[in-house]
Tab-separated table of C-alpha atoms in Angstrom:
chain	number	residue	atom	x	y	z
A	3	MET	CA	9.067	11.143	-2.665
A	4	LYS	CA	8.106	12.995	0.395
A	5	LYS	CA	5.761	10.541	1.776
A	6	PHE	CA	6.457	7.264	-0.111
A	7	LEU	CA	4.820	4.218	1.284
A	8	GLN	CA	1.602	3.876	3.011
A	9	CYS	CA	-0.439	0.819	4.255
A	10	ASP	CA	-3.681	1.581	5.653
A	11	LEU	CA	-7.555	0.659	5.746
A	12	ARG	CA	-10.850	2.342	5.640
A	13	PHE	CA	-13.339	1.148	7.974
A	14	SER	CA	-17.167	0.498	7.236
A	15	ARG	CA	-19.514	3.342	7.285
A	16	LYS	CA	-22.460	1.652	9.081
A	17	LEU	CA	-21.879	-1.719	10.873
A	18	GLY	CA	-19.477	-2.579	13.476
A	19	TYR	CA	-17.679	-5.637	12.783
A	20	SER	CA	-15.122	-6.916	15.348
A	21	SER	CA	-13.160	-9.442	13.339
A	22	LEU	CA	-9.493	-8.930	12.290
A	23	LEU	CA	-9.353	-7.499	8.980
A	24	LEU	CA	-6.088	-6.942	7.541
A	25	ILE	CA	-2.467	-8.300	8.020
A	26	PHE	CA	0.538	-7.005	6.420
A	27	ALA	CA	3.645	-9.029	6.522
A	28	ALA	CA	6.840	-7.644	5.183
A	29	LEU	CA	7.275	-4.675	3.136
A	30	PHE	CA	10.093	-4.200	0.790
A	31	LEU	CA	11.574	-1.202	-1.193
A	32	GLY	CA	14.507	-2.307	-3.486
A	33	THR	CA	16.486	-1.432	-6.538
A	34	ILE	CA	16.912	-4.243	-9.416
A	35	ASN	CA	20.641	-4.546	-10.640
A	36	ARG	CA	21.831	-5.926	-14.128
A	37	THR	CA	21.739	-9.604	-12.874
A	38	SER	CA	18.354	-9.202	-11.974
A	39	GLN	CA	18.853	-9.390	-8.165
A	40	ALA	CA	17.013	-7.146	-5.631
A	41	ALA	CA	18.868	-5.188	-3.440
A	42	ILE	CA	17.009	-4.096	-0.489
A	43	VAL	CA	17.131	-0.849	0.732
A	44	PHE	CA	14.236	-0.233	2.720
A	45	THR	CA	12.354	-3.072	4.607
A	46	ASP	CA	10.098	-4.159	7.454
A	47	ASN	CA	9.165	-7.423	8.546
A	48	PHE	CA	6.815	-6.062	11.411
A	49	ASN	CA	8.481	-8.680	13.973
A	50	ASP	CA	9.520	-6.427	17.012
A	51	GLY	CA	6.401	-5.749	18.330
A	52	SER	CA	5.800	-1.931	17.923
A	53	ILE	CA	6.163	0.643	15.312
A	54	ASN	CA	9.633	1.459	14.416
A	55	MET	CA	9.730	5.009	14.494
A	56	SER	CA	12.807	5.253	12.395
A	57	LEU	CA	10.981	4.264	9.365
A	58	TRP	CA	7.150	4.951	9.993
A	59	LYS	CA	4.666	7.323	11.361
A	60	PHE	CA	0.912	6.785	11.803
A	61	GLY	CA	-1.044	8.694	9.396
A	62	VAL	CA	-2.776	8.772	5.981
A	63	LEU	CA	-1.477	9.683	2.291
A	64	THR	CA	-4.339	8.957	-0.251
A	65	ARG	CA	-6.965	10.421	1.603
A	66	ALA	CA	-7.436	13.600	3.365
A	67	SER	CA	-5.856	14.218	6.756
A	68	THR	CA	-9.370	14.608	8.238
A	69	GLY	CA	-9.909	10.832	7.676
A	70	PHE	CA	-7.230	9.864	10.032
A	71	ASP	CA	-8.308	8.184	13.159
A	72	SER	CA	-6.080	7.296	15.679
A	73	GLN	CA	-8.800	5.364	17.563
A	74	VAL	CA	-8.284	2.682	14.849
A	75	SER	CA	-5.913	-0.327	16.201
A	76	VAL	CA	-2.661	-0.667	14.298
A	77	THR	CA	-0.457	-3.426	16.054
A	78	GLU	CA	2.685	-5.464	15.188
A	79	SER	CA	3.029	-9.198	16.236
A	80	ASN	CA	4.748	-12.272	14.922
A	81	GLY	CA	5.936	-10.744	11.940
A	82	ARG	CA	2.506	-9.115	11.033
A	83	ARG	CA	1.208	-5.853	11.077
A	84	THR	CA	-2.497	-5.854	11.983
A	85	ILE	CA	-5.277	-3.165	11.442
A	86	THR	CA	-8.577	-3.742	13.188
A	87	GLN	CA	-11.489	-1.657	12.301
A	88	LEU	CA	-13.775	0.185	14.926
A	89	GLY	CA	-16.983	-0.804	16.278
A	90	LYS	CA	-19.977	0.852	15.033
A	91	THR	CA	-19.111	4.210	13.638
A	92	GLY	CA	-19.932	6.574	10.970
A	93	GLY	CA	-17.764	8.657	8.284
A	94	ALA	CA	-14.427	7.715	7.095
A	95	ASN	CA	-12.021	6.055	9.743
A	96	TYR	CA	-8.329	5.529	8.489
A	97	ASN	CA	-5.153	4.588	10.193
A	98	GLY	CA	-1.844	3.212	8.826
A	99	TYR	CA	1.745	3.561	8.365
A	100	VAL	CA	3.450	6.187	6.286
A	101	SER	CA	7.124	6.380	5.771
A	102	VAL	CA	9.464	8.712	7.641
A	103	GLN	CA	11.931	8.728	5.076
A	104	ARG	CA	12.165	10.398	1.403
A	105	LEU	CA	12.950	7.463	-0.903
A	106	ASN	CA	13.992	6.995	-4.443
A	107	ILE	CA	12.383	4.315	-6.457
A	108	THR	CA	13.758	5.188	-9.821
A	109	GLY	CA	14.695	1.919	-11.298
A	110	GLY	CA	13.350	0.097	-8.312
A	111	PHE	CA	10.094	-1.326	-6.708
A	112	ALA	CA	8.152	-1.365	-3.597
A	113	SER	CA	5.958	-4.534	-2.532
A	114	VAL	CA	3.894	-5.787	0.340
A	115	ARG	CA	2.836	-9.122	1.002
A	116	VAL	CA	-1.090	-8.933	2.478
A	117	GLU	CA	-2.117	-11.693	4.304
A	118	GLN	CA	-5.578	-10.838	4.706
A	119	LYS	CA	-7.693	-8.165	2.842
A	120	ALA	CA	-10.332	-6.119	4.486
A	121	SER	CA	-13.791	-7.605	3.721
A	122	PHE	CA	-17.366	-6.076	3.729
A	123	THR	CA	-17.236	-2.219	2.764
A	124	ALA	CA	-13.748	-1.528	4.298
A	125	GLU	CA	-10.675	-0.793	2.079
A	126	THR	CA	-7.079	-2.054	1.914
A	127	ILE	CA	-4.630	0.376	0.523
A	128	PHE	CA	-0.800	0.344	-0.416
A	129	SER	CA	0.328	3.315	-1.972
A	130	ILE	CA	3.467	5.359	-3.183
A	131	GLY	CA	3.398	8.968	-3.511
A	132	ILE	CA	3.871	12.527	-2.441
A	133	ASP	CA	0.633	13.608	-1.025
A	134	SER	CA	-3.093	13.241	-1.276
A	135	ASN	CA	-3.026	14.712	-4.733
A	136	ASN	CA	-0.297	12.999	-6.417
A	137	PHE	CA	0.289	8.917	-5.877
A	138	TYR	CA	0.019	5.667	-7.071
A	139	ARG	CA	-2.259	3.119	-5.363
A	140	PHE	CA	-3.746	-0.521	-4.879
A	141	ARG	CA	-6.984	-0.304	-3.237
A	142	GLY	CA	-8.698	-3.769	-2.389
A	143	ARG	CA	-12.704	-3.352	-1.400
A	144	GLY	CA	-14.740	-6.622	-1.435
A	145	THR	CA	-13.686	-8.707	-4.427
A	146	THR	CA	-12.303	-6.022	-6.274
A	147	LEU	CA	-8.678	-4.598	-6.553
A	148	TYR	CA	-8.383	-1.167	-8.074
A	149	LEU	CA	-4.968	0.126	-9.642
A	150	GLU	CA	-5.346	3.728	-9.337
A	151	THR	CA	-3.234	6.943	-9.961
A	152	VAL	CA	-3.913	10.249	-8.931
A	153	ILE	CA	-2.099	13.496	-10.543
A	154	ASN	CA	-2.609	16.754	-9.530
A	155	GLY	CA	-6.064	15.533	-7.879
A	156	SER	CA	-7.351	13.974	-10.913
A	157	LEU	CA	-8.209	10.132	-10.648
A	158	SER	CA	-7.394	7.363	-13.020
A	159	SER	CA	-8.557	3.761	-12.227
A	160	THR	CA	-8.849	0.332	-13.690
A	161	SER	CA	-9.827	-2.788	-11.678
A	162	ILE	CA	-9.441	-6.479	-11.328
A	163	LYS	CA	-12.474	-8.750	-10.183
A	164	SER	CA	-11.347	-12.069	-8.552
A	165	THR	CA	-12.839	-14.304	-5.638
A	166	SER	CA	-9.089	-15.122	-4.468
A	167	ASP	CA	-6.890	-12.204	-4.051
A	168	PRO	CA	-3.339	-12.068	-5.145
A	169	ARG	CA	-1.055	-12.202	-1.857
A	170	PHE	CA	1.722	-9.812	-2.970
A	171	TRP	CA	1.302	-6.474	-4.488
A	172	ARG	CA	4.267	-4.390	-6.197
A	173	PHE	CA	4.956	-1.156	-7.721
A	174	ARG	CA	8.014	-1.093	-10.146
A	175	HIS	CA	9.580	1.813	-12.058
A	176	ASN	CA	10.598	0.630	-15.692
A	177	PRO	CA	13.365	3.216	-16.290
A	178	SER	CA	13.436	2.303	-20.083
A	179	THR	CA	10.001	3.250	-20.550
A	180	ASN	CA	9.782	5.738	-17.723
A	181	ALA	CA	6.579	4.156	-16.572
A	182	ILE	CA	5.035	2.671	-13.381
A	183	VAL	CA	4.021	-0.944	-13.462
A	184	PHE	CA	1.423	-2.404	-11.294
A	185	GLU	CA	2.158	-6.096	-10.624
A	186	THR	CA	0.581	-8.909	-8.343
A	187	SER	CA	1.898	-12.335	-7.482
A	188	ALA	CA	0.898	-15.443	-5.457
A	189	ASN	CA	4.343	-16.273	-4.626
A	190	SER	CA	6.699	-13.084	-4.981
A	191	THR	CA	8.438	-15.137	-7.852
A	192	SER	CA	6.254	-14.919	-10.624
A	193	TRP	CA	4.692	-11.544	-11.150
A	194	GLU	CA	1.767	-10.592	-13.436
A	195	VAL	CA	1.428	-7.005	-14.933
A	196	ARG	CA	-1.701	-5.609	-14.247
A	197	ARG	CA	-1.237	-2.111	-15.229
A	198	THR	CA	1.147	0.156	-16.761
A	199	VAL	CA	1.114	3.940	-16.782
A	200	ALA	CA	3.505	6.805	-17.536
A	201	ARG	CA	5.312	8.125	-14.648
A	202	SER	CA	3.968	11.556	-13.954
A	203	ILE	CA	5.469	12.466	-10.705
A	204	ASP	CA	8.594	12.702	-8.954
A	205	ILE	CA	9.781	9.552	-7.792
A	206	SER	CA	13.428	10.450	-7.063
A	207	ASN	CA	12.938	12.043	-3.854
Protein backbone atom coordinates (compact mmCIF):
# COMPACT_ATOMS: atom_id res chain seq x y z
CA MET A 1 0.00 0.00 0.00
CA LYS A 2 1.37 3.38 -0.95
CA LYS A 3 0.07 5.23 2.10
CA PHE A 4 -0.61 2.62 4.68
CA LEU A 5 -1.26 3.73 8.21
CA GLN A 6 -2.81 6.96 9.34
CA CYS A 7 -3.98 8.34 12.63
CA ASP A 8 -5.63 11.74 12.41
CA LEU A 9 -8.32 13.93 13.85
CA ARG A 10 -10.94 16.22 12.43
CA PHE A 11 -11.68 19.29 14.48
CA SER A 12 -14.93 21.05 15.39
CA ARG A 13 -16.37 23.40 12.80
CA LYS A 14 -17.89 25.84 15.28
CA LEU A 15 -16.79 26.18 18.89
CA GLY A 16 -13.15 26.34 19.91
CA TYR A 17 -12.29 23.83 22.60
CA SER A 18 -8.88 24.06 24.21
CA SER A 19 -8.81 20.68 25.93
CA LEU A 20 -6.67 17.74 24.89
CA LEU A 21 -8.69 15.60 22.53
CA LEU A 22 -6.77 12.58 21.42
CA ILE A 23 -3.91 10.42 22.58
CA PHE A 24 -2.54 7.50 20.58
CA ALA A 25 -0.15 5.20 22.36
CA ALA A 26 1.69 2.51 20.43
CA LEU A 27 0.90 1.45 16.89
CA PHE A 28 1.79 -1.96 15.49
CA LEU A 29 1.86 -3.66 12.13
CA GLY A 30 2.60 -7.35 12.23
CA THR A 31 2.10 -10.78 10.78
CA ILE A 32 0.67 -13.81 12.56
CA ASN A 33 2.63 -17.05 12.19
CA ARG A 34 1.43 -20.62 12.48
CA THR A 35 1.75 -20.64 16.26
CA SER A 36 -0.43 -17.52 16.50
CA GLN A 37 2.46 -15.38 17.71
CA ALA A 38 2.73 -11.87 16.31
CA ALA A 39 5.92 -10.86 14.52
CA ILE A 40 6.02 -7.09 14.64
CA VAL A 41 7.39 -5.57 11.44
CA PHE A 42 6.45 -1.92 11.92
CA THR A 43 5.93 -0.21 15.26
CA ASP A 44 6.12 3.12 17.03
CA ASN A 45 5.61 3.65 20.75
CA PHE A 46 5.82 7.46 20.44
CA ASN A 47 8.36 7.80 23.23
CA ASP A 48 11.13 9.83 21.58
CA GLY A 49 9.54 13.26 21.79
CA SER A 50 9.28 13.91 18.06
CA ILE A 51 8.03 12.40 14.82
CA ASN A 52 10.20 9.58 13.48
CA MET A 53 10.73 10.84 9.93
CA SER A 54 11.90 7.40 8.77
CA LEU A 55 8.42 6.05 9.62
CA TRP A 56 5.98 8.94 9.26
CA LYS A 57 5.14 12.16 7.54
CA PHE A 58 2.46 14.67 8.49
CA GLY A 59 -0.60 14.45 6.28
CA VAL A 60 -4.05 13.05 5.62
CA LEU A 61 -5.12 9.89 3.85
CA THR A 62 -8.89 9.44 4.00
CA ARG A 63 -9.74 13.08 3.41
CA ALA A 64 -8.99 15.47 0.56
CA SER A 65 -5.56 17.06 0.77
CA THR A 66 -7.27 20.45 1.10
CA GLY A 67 -8.38 19.36 4.58
CA PHE A 68 -4.79 19.14 5.82
CA ASP A 69 -3.93 21.93 8.29
CA SER A 70 -0.37 22.17 9.60
CA GLN A 71 -1.60 24.54 12.33
CA VAL A 72 -3.21 21.58 14.08
CA SER A 73 -0.77 20.50 16.81
CA VAL A 74 0.63 16.94 16.75
CA THR A 75 3.12 16.10 19.49
CA GLU A 76 4.81 13.09 21.10
CA SER A 77 5.59 12.74 24.79
CA ASN A 78 5.84 9.92 27.36
CA GLY A 79 4.89 7.20 24.92
CA ARG A 80 1.88 9.02 23.56
CA ARG A 81 1.12 10.89 20.39
CA THR A 82 -1.29 13.75 20.99
CA ILE A 83 -3.39 15.80 18.58
CA THR A 84 -4.90 18.99 19.97
CA GLN A 85 -7.58 20.83 18.05
CA LEU A 86 -7.41 24.46 17.01
CA GLY A 87 -9.26 27.27 18.69
CA LYS A 88 -12.29 28.81 17.00
CA THR A 89 -12.16 27.94 13.32
CA GLY A 90 -14.37 27.00 10.42
CA GLY A 91 -14.13 24.32 7.77
CA ALA A 92 -12.35 20.97 7.97
CA ASN A 93 -8.99 21.00 9.76
CA TYR A 94 -6.98 17.76 9.85
CA ASN A 95 -3.51 16.67 10.81
CA GLY A 96 -1.99 13.29 11.55
CA TYR A 97 0.64 10.74 10.61
CA VAL A 98 0.81 8.84 7.30
CA SER A 99 3.41 6.10 6.94
CA VAL A 100 6.39 6.77 4.68
CA GLN A 101 6.88 3.10 3.80
CA ARG A 102 4.80 0.94 1.53
CA LEU A 103 3.78 -2.03 3.65
CA ASN A 104 2.28 -5.46 3.15
CA ILE A 105 -0.61 -6.51 5.38
CA THR A 106 -1.27 -9.84 3.64
CA GLY A 107 -1.92 -12.34 6.44
CA GLY A 108 -1.18 -9.61 8.97
CA PHE A 109 -2.73 -6.85 11.02
CA ALA A 110 -2.45 -3.20 12.02
CA SER A 111 -3.53 -2.01 15.47
CA VAL A 112 -3.48 1.09 17.63
CA ARG A 113 -4.21 1.91 21.26
CA VAL A 114 -6.46 4.95 21.63
CA GLU A 115 -6.04 6.53 25.04
CA GLN A 116 -8.63 9.25 24.51
CA LYS A 117 -11.01 9.66 21.59
CA ALA A 118 -12.03 13.06 20.29
CA SER A 119 -15.15 14.65 21.76
CA PHE A 120 -17.89 16.99 20.57
CA THR A 121 -18.08 17.05 16.75
CA ALA A 122 -14.41 16.16 16.20
CA GLU A 123 -13.39 12.80 14.75
CA THR A 124 -10.68 10.28 15.56
CA ILE A 125 -9.49 8.31 12.52
CA PHE A 126 -7.31 5.22 12.15
CA SER A 127 -7.00 3.88 8.62
CA ILE A 128 -5.13 1.72 6.14
CA GLY A 129 -5.28 2.33 2.44
CA ILE A 130 -3.83 3.62 -0.79
CA ASP A 131 -5.40 7.07 -1.21
CA SER A 132 -8.50 9.10 -0.34
CA ASN A 133 -10.61 6.96 -2.68
CA ASN A 134 -9.44 3.52 -1.49
CA PHE A 135 -9.13 2.69 2.21
CA TYR A 136 -10.46 0.94 5.32
CA ARG A 137 -11.16 3.17 8.31
CA PHE A 138 -12.15 3.35 11.97
CA ARG A 139 -13.78 6.73 12.54
CA GLY A 140 -14.85 7.70 16.05
CA ARG A 141 -17.25 10.60 16.53
CA GLY A 142 -19.19 11.29 19.71
CA THR A 143 -20.52 7.99 21.07
CA THR A 144 -20.38 6.30 17.65
CA LEU A 145 -17.54 4.27 16.14
CA TYR A 146 -17.90 3.93 12.37
CA LEU A 147 -16.35 0.98 10.51
CA GLU A 148 -15.94 2.13 6.94
CA THR A 149 -14.62 1.11 3.55
CA VAL A 150 -14.18 3.34 0.54
CA ILE A 151 -13.53 1.57 -2.75
CA ASN A 152 -13.10 3.69 -5.88
CA GLY A 153 -14.70 6.56 -3.99
CA SER A 154 -17.78 4.58 -2.92
CA LEU A 155 -18.47 4.51 0.85
CA SER A 156 -19.82 1.55 2.80
CA SER A 157 -20.28 1.98 6.55
CA THR A 158 -21.60 0.30 9.67
CA SER A 159 -21.46 1.70 13.21
CA ILE A 160 -21.26 0.81 16.87
CA LYS A 161 -23.00 2.88 19.54
CA SER A 162 -21.34 2.84 22.93
CA THR A 163 -20.88 5.07 25.97
CA SER A 164 -17.51 3.42 26.68
CA ASP A 165 -15.01 3.28 23.84
CA PRO A 166 -12.96 0.14 23.13
CA ARG A 167 -9.33 1.04 23.78
CA PHE A 168 -7.72 -0.96 20.97
CA TRP A 169 -8.64 -0.91 17.26
CA ARG A 170 -7.32 -3.43 14.74
CA PHE A 171 -7.49 -4.29 11.05
CA ARG A 172 -6.67 -7.93 10.27
CA HIS A 173 -6.38 -9.69 6.93
CA ASN A 174 -7.79 -13.21 6.91
CA PRO A 175 -5.93 -14.97 4.09
CA SER A 176 -8.21 -18.03 4.07
CA THR A 177 -11.22 -15.90 3.12
CA ASN A 178 -9.27 -12.94 1.69
CA ALA A 179 -11.23 -10.61 3.94
CA ILE A 180 -10.45 -7.50 6.00
CA VAL A 181 -11.66 -7.86 9.59
CA PHE A 182 -12.38 -4.85 11.82
CA GLU A 183 -11.82 -5.73 15.49
CA THR A 184 -11.84 -3.96 18.86
CA SER A 185 -10.52 -4.92 22.27
CA ALA A 186 -10.40 -3.60 25.80
CA ASN A 187 -7.04 -5.21 26.56
CA SER A 188 -5.37 -6.12 23.20
CA THR A 189 -5.66 -9.80 24.14
CA SER A 190 -9.30 -10.69 23.51
CA TRP A 191 -10.56 -9.23 20.22
CA GLU A 192 -14.17 -8.84 19.12
CA VAL A 193 -15.00 -8.95 15.41
CA ARG A 194 -17.04 -5.89 14.53
CA ARG A 195 -17.16 -6.07 10.74
CA THR A 196 -15.80 -8.29 7.97
CA VAL A 197 -15.53 -7.17 4.34
CA ALA A 198 -14.09 -8.74 1.21
CA ARG A 199 -10.65 -7.40 0.37
CA SER A 200 -11.21 -5.05 -2.55
CA ILE A 201 -7.95 -3.12 -2.81
CA ASP A 202 -4.32 -4.17 -3.10
CA ILE A 203 -2.83 -4.75 0.35
CA SER A 204 0.51 -6.21 -0.74
CA ASN A 205 2.33 -2.95 -1.55
